[in-house]
Amino acid sequence: MVGITSVYKALPLLAASALAGVNYPAIPEDLTTPFQQRLAVYGPNAVSLGWNTYEKLNQSCVVYGTSASSLSSRSCSSASSTYDTSRTWSNAVVLNGLTPATTYYYKIVSGNSTMGHFMSPRTPGDKTSFSMDVVIDLGVYGRDGFTVDSKKKDTIPVVEPELNHSTIGRLAQTVNDYEIVIHPGDFGYSDDWYLKFSNILQGKEAYQAILEQFYEQLAPIAGRKLYMASPGNHEADCSEIPYLLELCPEGQKNFTDFMHRYEKTMPTPFASSSSNKSAQALAAKARSSANPPFWYSFEYGMAHIVMIDTETDFPDAPDGTDGSAKLNSGPFGKSGQQLEFLKADLASVDRSVTPWVIVAGHRPWYTTGTGNGCDSCQAAFENIFYKYGVDLGVFGHVHNSQRFAPVVNGTADVNGMENPKAPMYIIAGGAGNIEGLSSVGSKPDYTEFAYADDYSYASITFVDEKNLKVDFIRSSTGDILDSSTLYKEHGTQFIVQ
Ligand SMILES: *[C@@H]1O[C@H](CO)[C@@H](O)[C@H](O)[C@H]1NC(C)=O
Ligand SMILES: *[C@@H]1O[C@H](CO)[C@@H](O)[C@H](O)[C@H]1NC(C)=O
Ligand SMILES: *[C@@H]1O[C@H](CO)[C@@H](O)[C@H](O)[C@H]1NC(C)=O
Ligand SMILES: *[C@@H]1O[C@H](CO)[C@@H](O)[C@H](O)[C@H]1NC(C)=O
Ligand SMILES: *[C@@H]1O[C@H](CO)[C@@H](O)[C@H](O)[C@H]1NC(C)=O
Ligand SMILES: *[C@@H]1O[C@H](CO)[C@@H](O)[C@H](O)[C@H]1NC(C)=O
């Protein structure tokens, strides 16, 4: 979300403001020093690790093992990529052959790296209870006001030693309470730099500096927990201000940083673990039409999780080349590819293996307030969600927390939370960023919870095959603001309704 009108109003004043200094992070002496570590589920027995360096690596390697004193496995790749305006290279390695749900220690091979650890993914069909946190619309933090004072944009934030972005801080403090994180869009908000006119001359550098700082701030979480990314409008280009689009430099258009950062670390859908041949064929089709990091799926224990792209690649997609957001991006696949992927992927899910199906994207269609919903997203996706029995739709973009009763075509399911046929929907867009919170506004009658008083995020607990708990957590205090449980019978192995 962004308030374009406030920028136009501010223009005359801004011209008089002093030029801000670009405050890039220091380049380390050892250019192989890893920064911005990010882990992800990559397969049933595989985890990817991405990181950035201030020089191109000819070979990127990671050593790992189940004991901190014996990192006996080694994975390497020669992937090291950059783009026009970036000072860093993105590196990526896949750690294969992992024993499920086991602690692994890892060290990026460098003259200057430290050891980290993570828990490998649960096997699809493992019915152990676990929690998954949801953060969307996160943003950088720092003493210069990003996140903390949503009005101040005079200097680029500096990373403070204290981890006190309230949401990142809470994720750090509760690190043993959840196993994975999903983040469907809007990461660093580096494009918001251009919202202040006097910043324009240094916009190109500032954009990169903010990205470097944001992903370094996130590394204590993303380098510790499996952290799944998909795109939001703030990843699209240098600015959301339409008149600036033409001025965006190469490297700051068309999701470039997002692609470099995540294209080699987000997974393709897993091969089906169902014994049903038709499900196996559908899963194979989903694999060939997925396009990570834009649209893809993965499985983790009881959950089949699909990440969709609400920005490009469906009719009237808001960030598409003729889209309403005027962000002139994509397409990233062939015409119809994303929807073809989604149908095949959902149809392939064997509920006896993964009873829970969650689909997450950036822009919602069910939301409080007026003018916040994405109608073209609803037109493209809602019927598919319903037909294949999606249990929960997870969105952000609107900067607050919301929960809706199971609903389809704007009508609440008569069964409510007791075995509904329609999906339940949440918005978890209140994680905190420089734009601040959005007021709740008018509430549709299927609204169950709406909160915009402080930064917050969601935590989803897969309790068992029939119960899913959704909590909203106030980032600054850890208080549970709202808790609900969705009951689903999940008696049908392949849902088509
Ligand atoms: C080693 O890495 C740390 C960050 O992890 C960095 O602050 C330091 O400058 C690096 N040292 C050298 C010699 O590059
Ligand atoms: C990478 O390879 C190039 C060309 O072979 C060489 O000049 C460069 O020093 C190497 N870089 C590193 C970090 O080893
Ligand atoms: C961040 O944490 C430090 C130390 O805990 C504190 O001094 C500072 O005020 C905090 N900043 C904000 C904005 O909460
Ligand atoms: C096999 O899976 C398909 C969906 O891919 C489903 O329609 C069909 O009923 C399943 N067959 C059996 C025997 O479960
Ligand atoms: C954006 O990137 C994709 C993939 O590289 C490309 O196919 C598409 O044409 C680009 N879109 C624009 C508007 O440049
Ligand atoms: C929702 O509306 C669409 C389009 O009008 C229709 O095709 C679909 O059957 C409706 N779904 C349900 C469950 O009512």
mmCIF file with all atom_site columns, N, CA and C in Angstrom, residues 224-272:
data_model
loop_
_atom_site.group_PDB
_atom_site.id
_atom_site.type_symbol
_atom_site.label_atom_id
_atom_site.label_alt_id
_atom_site.label_comp_id
_atom_site.label_asym_id
_atom_site.label_entity_id
_atom_site.label_seq_id
_atom_site.pdbx_PDB_ins_code
_atom_site.Cartn_x
_atom_site.Cartn_y
_atom_site.Cartn_z
_atom_site.occupancy
_atom_site.B_iso_or_equiv
_atom_site.pdbx_formal_charge
_atom_site.auth_seq_id
_atom_site.auth_comp_id
_atom_site.auth_asym_id
_atom_site.auth_atom_id
_atom_site.pdbx_PDB_model_num
ATOM 1   N N  . ARG A 1 224 ? 18.096 -18.701 10.196  1.00 0.00 ? 224 ARG A N  1
ATOM 2   C CA . ARG A 1 224 ? 17.898 -19.604 11.330  1.00 0.00 ? 224 ARG A CA 1
ATOM 3   C C  . ARG A 1 224 ? 16.671 -20.492 11.125  1.00 0.00 ? 224 ARG A C  1
ATOM 4   N N  . LYS A 1 225 ? 15.681 -19.952 10.389  1.00 0.00 ? 225 LYS A N  1
ATOM 5   C CA . LYS A 1 225 ? 14.415 -20.653 10.149  1.00 0.00 ? 225 LYS A CA 1
ATOM 6   C C  . LYS A 1 225 ? 14.175 -20.733 8.649   1.00 0.00 ? 225 LYS A C  1
ATOM 7   N N  . LEU A 1 226 ? 13.481 -21.768 8.209   1.00 0.00 ? 226 LEU A N  1
ATOM 8   C CA . LEU A 1 226 ? 13.126 -21.899 6.804   1.00 0.00 ? 226 LEU A CA 1
ATOM 9   C C  . LEU A 1 226 ? 12.138 -20.781 6.499   1.00 0.00 ? 226 LEU A C  1
ATOM 10  N N  . TYR A 1 227 ? 12.470 -19.945 5.524   1.00 0.00 ? 227 TYR A N  1
ATOM 11  C CA . TYR A 1 227 ? 11.781 -18.665 5.338   1.00 0.00 ? 227 TYR A CA 1
ATOM 12  C C  . TYR A 1 227 ? 11.338 -18.551 3.885   1.00 0.00 ? 227 TYR A C  1
ATOM 13  N N  . MET A 1 228 ? 10.032 -18.644 3.637   1.00 0.00 ? 228 MET A N  1
ATOM 14  C CA . MET A 1 228 ? 9.519  -18.777 2.276   1.00 0.00 ? 228 MET A CA 1
ATOM 15  C C  . MET A 1 228 ? 9.003  -17.445 1.742   1.00 0.00 ? 228 MET A C  1
ATOM 16  N N  . ALA A 1 229 ? 9.485  -17.053 0.564   1.00 0.00 ? 229 ALA A N  1
ATOM 17  C CA . ALA A 1 229 ? 9.191  -15.728 0.012   1.00 0.00 ? 229 ALA A CA 1
ATOM 18  C C  . ALA A 1 229 ? 8.339  -15.803 -1.246  1.00 0.00 ? 229 ALA A C  1
ATOM 19  N N  . SER A 1 230 ? 7.460  -14.818 -1.418  1.00 0.00 ? 230 SER A N  1
ATOM 20  C CA . SER A 1 230 ? 6.790  -14.608 -2.704  1.00 0.00 ? 230 SER A CA 1
ATOM 21  C C  . SER A 1 230 ? 6.610  -13.091 -2.894  1.00 0.00 ? 230 SER A C  1
ATOM 22  N N  . PRO A 1 231 ? 6.260  -12.651 -4.099  1.00 0.00 ? 231 PRO A N  1
ATOM 23  C CA . PRO A 1 231 ? 6.372  -11.219 -4.404  1.00 0.00 ? 231 PRO A CA 1
ATOM 24  C C  . PRO A 1 231 ? 5.201  -10.352 -3.949  1.00 0.00 ? 231 PRO A C  1
ATOM 25  N N  . GLY A 1 232 ? 5.520  -9.091  -3.622  1.00 0.00 ? 232 GLY A N  1
ATOM 26  C CA . GLY A 1 232 ? 4.517  -8.053  -3.370  1.00 0.00 ? 232 GLY A CA 1
ATOM 27  C C  . GLY A 1 232 ? 4.813  -6.848  -4.236  1.00 0.00 ? 232 GLY A C  1
ATOM 28  N N  . ASN A 1 233 ? 3.938  -5.874  -4.211  1.00 0.00 ? 233 ASN A N  1
ATOM 29  C CA . ASN A 1 233 ? 4.118  -4.712  -5.087  1.00 0.00 ? 233 ASN A CA 1
ATOM 30  C C  . ASN A 1 233 ? 5.400  -3.928  -4.794  1.00 0.00 ? 233 ASN A C  1
ATOM 31  N N  . HIS A 1 234 ? 5.888  -3.967  -3.550  1.00 0.00 ? 234 HIS A N  1
ATOM 32  C CA . HIS A 1 234 ? 7.109  -3.203  -3.244  1.00 0.00 ? 234 HIS A CA 1
ATOM 33  C C  . HIS A 1 234 ? 8.375  -3.857  -3.777  1.00 0.00 ? 234 HIS A C  1
ATOM 34  N N  . GLU A 1 235 ? 8.260  -5.055  -4.316  1.00 0.00 ? 235 GLU A N  1
ATOM 35  C CA . GLU A 1 235 ? 9.419  -5.672  -4.971  1.00 0.00 ? 235 GLU A CA 1
ATOM 36  C C  . GLU A 1 235 ? 9.483  -5.291  -6.457  1.00 0.00 ? 235 GLU A C  1
ATOM 37  N N  . ALA A 1 236 ? 8.431  -4.648  -6.978  1.00 0.00 ? 236 ALA A N  1
ATOM 38  C CA . ALA A 1 236 ? 8.330  -4.497  -8.433  1.00 0.00 ? 236 ALA A CA 1
ATOM 39  C C  . ALA A 1 236 ? 9.388  -3.583  -9.030  1.00 0.00 ? 236 ALA A C  1
ATOM 40  N N  . ASP A 1 237 ? 9.468  -2.341  -8.551  1.00 0.00 ? 237 ASP A N  1
ATOM 41  C CA . ASP A 1 237 ? 10.474 -1.463  -9.162  1.00 0.00 ? 237 ASP A CA 1
ATOM 42  C C  . ASP A 1 237 ? 10.891 -0.353  -8.220  1.00 0.00 ? 237 ASP A C  1
ATOM 43  N N  . CYS A 1 238 ? 11.582 0.656   -8.746  1.00 0.00 ? 238 CYS A N  1
ATOM 44  C CA . CYS A 1 238 ? 12.238 1.639   -7.878  1.00 0.00 ? 238 CYS A CA 1
ATOM 45  C C  . CYS A 1 238 ? 11.239 2.483   -7.122  1.00 0.00 ? 238 CYS A C  1
ATOM 46  N N  . SER A 1 239 ? 10.043 2.629   -7.630  1.00 0.00 ? 239 SER A N  1
ATOM 47  C CA . SER A 1 239 ? 9.073  3.483   -6.951  1.00 0.00 ? 239 SER A CA 1
ATOM 48  C C  . SER A 1 239 ? 7.671  3.140   -7.407  1.00 0.00 ? 239 SER A C  1
ATOM 49  N N  . GLU A 1 240 ? 6.736  3.365   -6.527  1.00 0.00 ? 240 GLU A N  1
ATOM 50  C CA . GLU A 1 240 ? 5.344  3.159   -6.910  1.00 0.00 ? 240 GLU A CA 1
ATOM 51  C C  . GLU A 1 240 ? 4.728  4.417   -7.524  1.00 0.00 ? 240 GLU A C  1
ATOM 52  N N  . ILE A 1 241 ? 5.488  5.489   -7.605  1.00 0.00 ? 241 ILE A N  1
ATOM 53  C CA . ILE A 1 241 ? 4.939  6.719   -8.163  1.00 0.00 ? 241 ILE A CA 1
ATOM 54  C C  . ILE A 1 241 ? 4.976  6.618   -9.686  1.00 0.00 ? 241 ILE A C  1
ATOM 55  N N  . PRO A 1 242 ? 3.795  6.605   -10.326 1.00 0.00 ? 242 PRO A N  1
ATOM 56  C CA . PRO A 1 242 ? 3.763  6.333   -11.760 1.00 0.00 ? 242 PRO A CA 1
ATOM 57  C C  . PRO A 1 242 ? 4.688  7.235   -12.582 1.00 0.00 ? 242 PRO A C  1
ATOM 58  N N  . TYR A 1 243 ? 4.810  8.519   -12.223 1.00 0.00 ? 243 TYR A N  1
ATOM 59  C CA . TYR A 1 243 ? 5.632  9.389   -13.066 1.00 0.00 ? 243 TYR A CA 1
ATOM 60  C C  . TYR A 1 243 ? 7.117  9.054   -12.979 1.00 0.00 ? 243 TYR A C  1
ATOM 61  N N  . LEU A 1 244 ? 7.501  8.287   -11.970 1.00 0.00 ? 244 LEU A N  1
ATOM 62  C CA . LEU A 1 244 ? 8.912  7.933   -11.825 1.00 0.00 ? 244 LEU A CA 1
ATOM 63  C C  . LEU A 1 244 ? 9.292  6.667   -12.573 1.00 0.00 ? 244 LEU A C  1
ATOM 64  N N  . LEU A 1 245 ? 8.280  5.920   -12.979 1.00 0.00 ? 245 LEU A N  1
ATOM 65  C CA . LEU A 1 245 ? 8.564  4.607   -13.521 1.00 0.00 ? 245 LEU A CA 1
ATOM 66  C C  . LEU A 1 245 ? 9.575  4.669   -14.660 1.00 0.00 ? 245 LEU A C  1
ATOM 67  N N  . GLU A 1 246 ? 9.382  5.643   -15.543 1.00 0.00 ? 246 GLU A N  1
ATOM 68  C CA . GLU A 1 246 ? 10.269 5.765   -16.692 1.00 0.00 ? 246 GLU A CA 1
ATOM 69  C C  . GLU A 1 246 ? 11.710 6.016   -16.237 1.00 0.00 ? 246 GLU A C  1
ATOM 70  N N  . LEU A 1 247 ? 11.848 6.602   -15.054 1.00 0.00 ? 247 LEU A N  1
ATOM 71  C CA . LEU A 1 247 ? 13.171 6.980   -14.580 1.00 0.00 ? 247 LEU A CA 1
ATOM 72  C C  . LEU A 1 247 ? 13.874 5.865   -13.795 1.00 0.00 ? 247 LEU A C  1
ATOM 73  N N  . CYS A 1 248 ? 13.166 4.806   -13.501 1.00 0.00 ? 248 CYS A N  1
ATOM 74  C CA . CYS A 1 248 ? 13.806 3.729   -12.731 1.00 0.00 ? 248 CYS A CA 1
ATOM 75  C C  . CYS A 1 248 ? 14.990 3.180   -13.520 1.00 0.00 ? 248 CYS A C  1
ATOM 76  N N  . PRO A 1 249 ? 16.149 3.076   -12.877 1.00 0.00 ? 249 PRO A N  1
ATOM 77  C CA . PRO A 1 249 ? 17.304 2.537   -13.597 1.00 0.00 ? 249 PRO A CA 1
ATOM 78  C C  . PRO A 1 249 ? 17.155 1.036   -13.829 1.00 0.00 ? 249 PRO A C  1
ATOM 79  N N  . GLU A 1 250 ? 17.889 0.519   -14.791 1.00 0.00 ? 250 GLU A N  1
ATOM 80  C CA . GLU A 1 250 ? 17.931 -0.927  -14.981 1.00 0.00 ? 250 GLU A CA 1
ATOM 81  C C  . GLU A 1 250 ? 18.408 -1.542  -13.665 1.00 0.00 ? 250 GLU A C  1
ATOM 82  N N  . GLY A 1 251 ? 17.821 -2.622  -13.274 1.00 0.00 ? 251 GLY A N  1
ATOM 83  C CA . GLY A 1 251 ? 18.185 -3.217  -11.985 1.00 0.00 ? 251 GLY A CA 1
ATOM 84  C C  . GLY A 1 251 ? 17.137 -2.889  -10.931 1.00 0.00 ? 251 GLY A C  1
ATOM 85  N N  . GLN A 1 252 ? 16.384 -1.812  -11.171 1.00 0.00 ? 252 GLN A N  1
ATOM 86  C CA . GLN A 1 252 ? 15.350 -1.474  -10.182 1.00 0.00 ? 252 GLN A CA 1
ATOM 87  C C  . GLN A 1 252 ? 13.969 -1.516  -10.811 1.00 0.00 ? 252 GLN A C  1
ATOM 88  N N  . LYS A 1 253 ? 13.827 -2.361  -11.832 1.00 0.00 ? 253 LYS A N  1
ATOM 89  C CA . LYS A 1 253 ? 12.538 -2.579  -12.477 1.00 0.00 ? 253 LYS A CA 1
ATOM 90  C C  . LYS A 1 253 ? 12.204 -4.067  -12.428 1.00 0.00 ? 253 LYS A C  1
ATOM 91  N N  . ASN A 1 254 ? 10.912 -4.366  -12.594 1.00 0.00 ? 254 ASN A N  1
ATOM 92  C CA . ASN A 1 254 ? 10.497 -5.728  -12.945 1.00 0.00 ? 254 ASN A CA 1
ATOM 93  C C  . ASN A 1 254 ? 11.001 -6.799  -11.964 1.00 0.00 ? 254 ASN A C  1
ATOM 94  N N  . PHE A 1 255 ? 10.927 -6.510  -10.652 1.00 0.00 ? 255 PHE A N  1
ATOM 95  C CA . PHE A 1 255 ? 11.226 -7.515  -9.609  1.00 0.00 ? 255 PHE A CA 1
ATOM 96  C C  . PHE A 1 255 ? 12.669 -8.031  -9.673  1.00 0.00 ? 255 PHE A C  1
ATOM 97  N N  . THR A 1 256 ? 13.583 -7.196  -10.140 1.00 0.00 ? 256 THR A N  1
ATOM 98  C CA . THR A 1 256 ? 14.951 -7.686  -10.380 1.00 0.00 ? 256 THR A CA 1
ATOM 99  C C  . THR A 1 256 ? 15.637 -8.177  -9.105  1.00 0.00 ? 256 THR A C  1
ATOM 100 N N  . ASP A 1 257 ? 15.647 -7.362  -8.054  1.00 0.00 ? 257 ASP A N  1
ATOM 101 C CA . ASP A 1 257 ? 16.338 -7.811  -6.838  1.00 0.00 ? 257 ASP A CA 1
ATOM 102 C C  . ASP A 1 257 ? 15.681 -9.072  -6.285  1.00 0.00 ? 257 ASP A C  1
ATOM 103 N N  . PHE A 1 258 ? 14.369 -9.073  -6.250  1.00 0.00 ? 258 PHE A N  1
ATOM 104 C CA . PHE A 1 258 ? 13.618 -10.228 -5.738  1.00 0.00 ? 258 PHE A CA 1
ATOM 105 C C  . PHE A 1 258 ? 14.008 -11.501 -6.483  1.00 0.00 ? 258 PHE A C  1
ATOM 106 N N  . MET A 1 259 ? 14.121 -11.369 -7.811  1.00 0.00 ? 259 MET A N  1
ATOM 107 C CA . MET A 1 259 ? 14.458 -12.548 -8.621  1.00 0.00 ? 259 MET A CA 1
ATOM 108 C C  . MET A 1 259 ? 15.866 -13.058 -8.321  1.00 0.00 ? 259 MET A C  1
ATOM 109 N N  . HIS A 1 260 ? 16.822 -12.126 -8.287  1.00 0.00 ? 260 HIS A N  1
ATOM 110 C CA . HIS A 1 260 ? 18.200 -12.559 -8.001  1.00 0.00 ? 260 HIS A CA 1
ATOM 111 C C  . HIS A 1 260 ? 18.305 -13.217 -6.629  1.00 0.00 ? 260 HIS A C  1
ATOM 112 N N  . ARG A 1 261 ? 17.603 -12.627 -5.687  1.00 0.00 ? 261 ARG A N  1
ATOM 113 C CA . ARG A 1 261 ? 17.704 -13.080 -4.307  1.00 0.00 ? 261 ARG A CA 1
ATOM 114 C C  . ARG A 1 261 ? 17.073 -14.461 -4.096  1.00 0.00 ? 261 ARG A C  1
ATOM 115 N N  . TYR A 1 262 ? 15.949 -14.714 -4.776  1.00 0.00 ? 262 TYR A N  1
ATOM 116 C CA . TYR A 1 262 ? 15.179 -15.913 -4.434  1.00 0.00 ? 262 TYR A CA 1
ATOM 117 C C  . TYR A 1 262 ? 14.997 -16.938 -5.551  1.00 0.00 ? 262 TYR A C  1
ATOM 118 N N  . GLU A 1 263 ? 15.395 -16.619 -6.781  1.00 0.00 ? 263 GLU A N  1
ATOM 119 C CA . GLU A 1 263 ? 15.012 -17.571 -7.847  1.00 0.00 ? 263 GLU A CA 1
ATOM 120 C C  . GLU A 1 263 ? 15.707 -18.924 -7.714  1.00 0.00 ? 263 GLU A C  1
ATOM 121 N N  . LYS A 1 264 ? 16.873 -18.945 -7.097  1.00 0.00 ? 264 LYS A N  1
ATOM 122 C CA . LYS A 1 264 ? 17.550 -20.239 -6.950  1.00 0.00 ? 264 LYS A CA 1
ATOM 123 C C  . LYS A 1 264 ? 17.312 -20.857 -5.575  1.00 0.00 ? 264 LYS A C  1
ATOM 124 N N  . THR A 1 265 ? 16.542 -20.186 -4.738  1.00 0.00 ? 265 THR A N  1
ATOM 125 C CA . THR A 1 265 ? 16.339 -20.753 -3.400  1.00 0.00 ? 265 THR A CA 1
ATOM 126 C C  . THR A 1 265 ? 14.896 -21.171 -3.106  1.00 0.00 ? 265 THR A C  1
ATOM 127 N N  . MET A 1 266 ? 13.920 -20.678 -3.872  1.00 0.00 ? 266 MET A N  1
ATOM 128 C CA . MET A 1 266 ? 12.543 -21.141 -3.635  1.00 0.00 ? 266 MET A CA 1
ATOM 129 C C  . MET A 1 266 ? 12.321 -22.417 -4.439  1.00 0.00 ? 266 MET A C  1
ATOM 130 N N  . PRO A 1 267 ? 11.514 -23.343 -3.905  1.00 0.00 ? 267 PRO A N  1
ATOM 131 C CA . PRO A 1 267 ? 11.416 -24.687 -4.495  1.00 0.00 ? 267 PRO A CA 1
ATOM 132 C C  . PRO A 1 267 ? 10.430 -24.803 -5.662  1.00 0.00 ? 267 PRO A C  1
ATOM 133 N N  . THR A 1 268 ? 10.569 -25.868 -6.427  1.00 0.00 ? 268 THR A N  1
ATOM 134 C CA . THR A 1 268 ? 9.473  -26.289 -7.307  1.00 0.00 ? 268 THR A CA 1
ATOM 135 C C  . THR A 1 268 ? 8.617  -27.271 -6.515  1.00 0.00 ? 268 THR A C  1
ATOM 136 N N  . PRO A 1 269 ? 7.337  -27.431 -6.906  1.00 0.00 ? 269 PRO A N  1
ATOM 137 C CA . PRO A 1 269 ? 6.470  -28.350 -6.152  1.00 0.00 ? 269 PRO A CA 1
ATOM 138 C C  . PRO A 1 269 ? 7.110  -29.731 -6.007  1.00 0.00 ? 269 PRO A C  1
ATOM 139 N N  . PHE A 1 270 ? 6.791  -30.393 -4.916  1.00 0.00 ? 270 PHE A N  1
ATOM 140 C CA . PHE A 1 270 ? 7.347  -31.716 -4.650  1.00 0.00 ? 270 PHE A CA 1
ATOM 141 C C  . PHE A 1 270 ? 6.687  -32.748 -5.577  1.00 0.00 ? 270 PHE A C  1
ATOM 142 N N  . ALA A 1 271 ? 7.409  -33.815 -5.856  1.00 0.00 ? 271 ALA A N  1
ATOM 143 C CA . ALA A 1 271 ? 6.770  -34.942 -6.522  1.00 0.00 ? 271 ALA A CA 1
ATOM 144 C C  . ALA A 1 271 ? 5.697  -35.469 -5.569  1.00 0.00 ? 271 ALA A C  1
ATOM 145 N N  . SER A 1 272 ? 4.601  -35.984 -6.110  1.00 0.00 ? 272 SER A N  1
ATOM 146 C CA . SER A 1 272 ? 3.515  -36.443 -5.258  1.00 0.00 ? 272 SER A CA 1
ATOM 147 C C  . SER A 1 272 ? 3.957  -37.630 -4.400  1.00 0.00 ? 272 SER A C  1
#
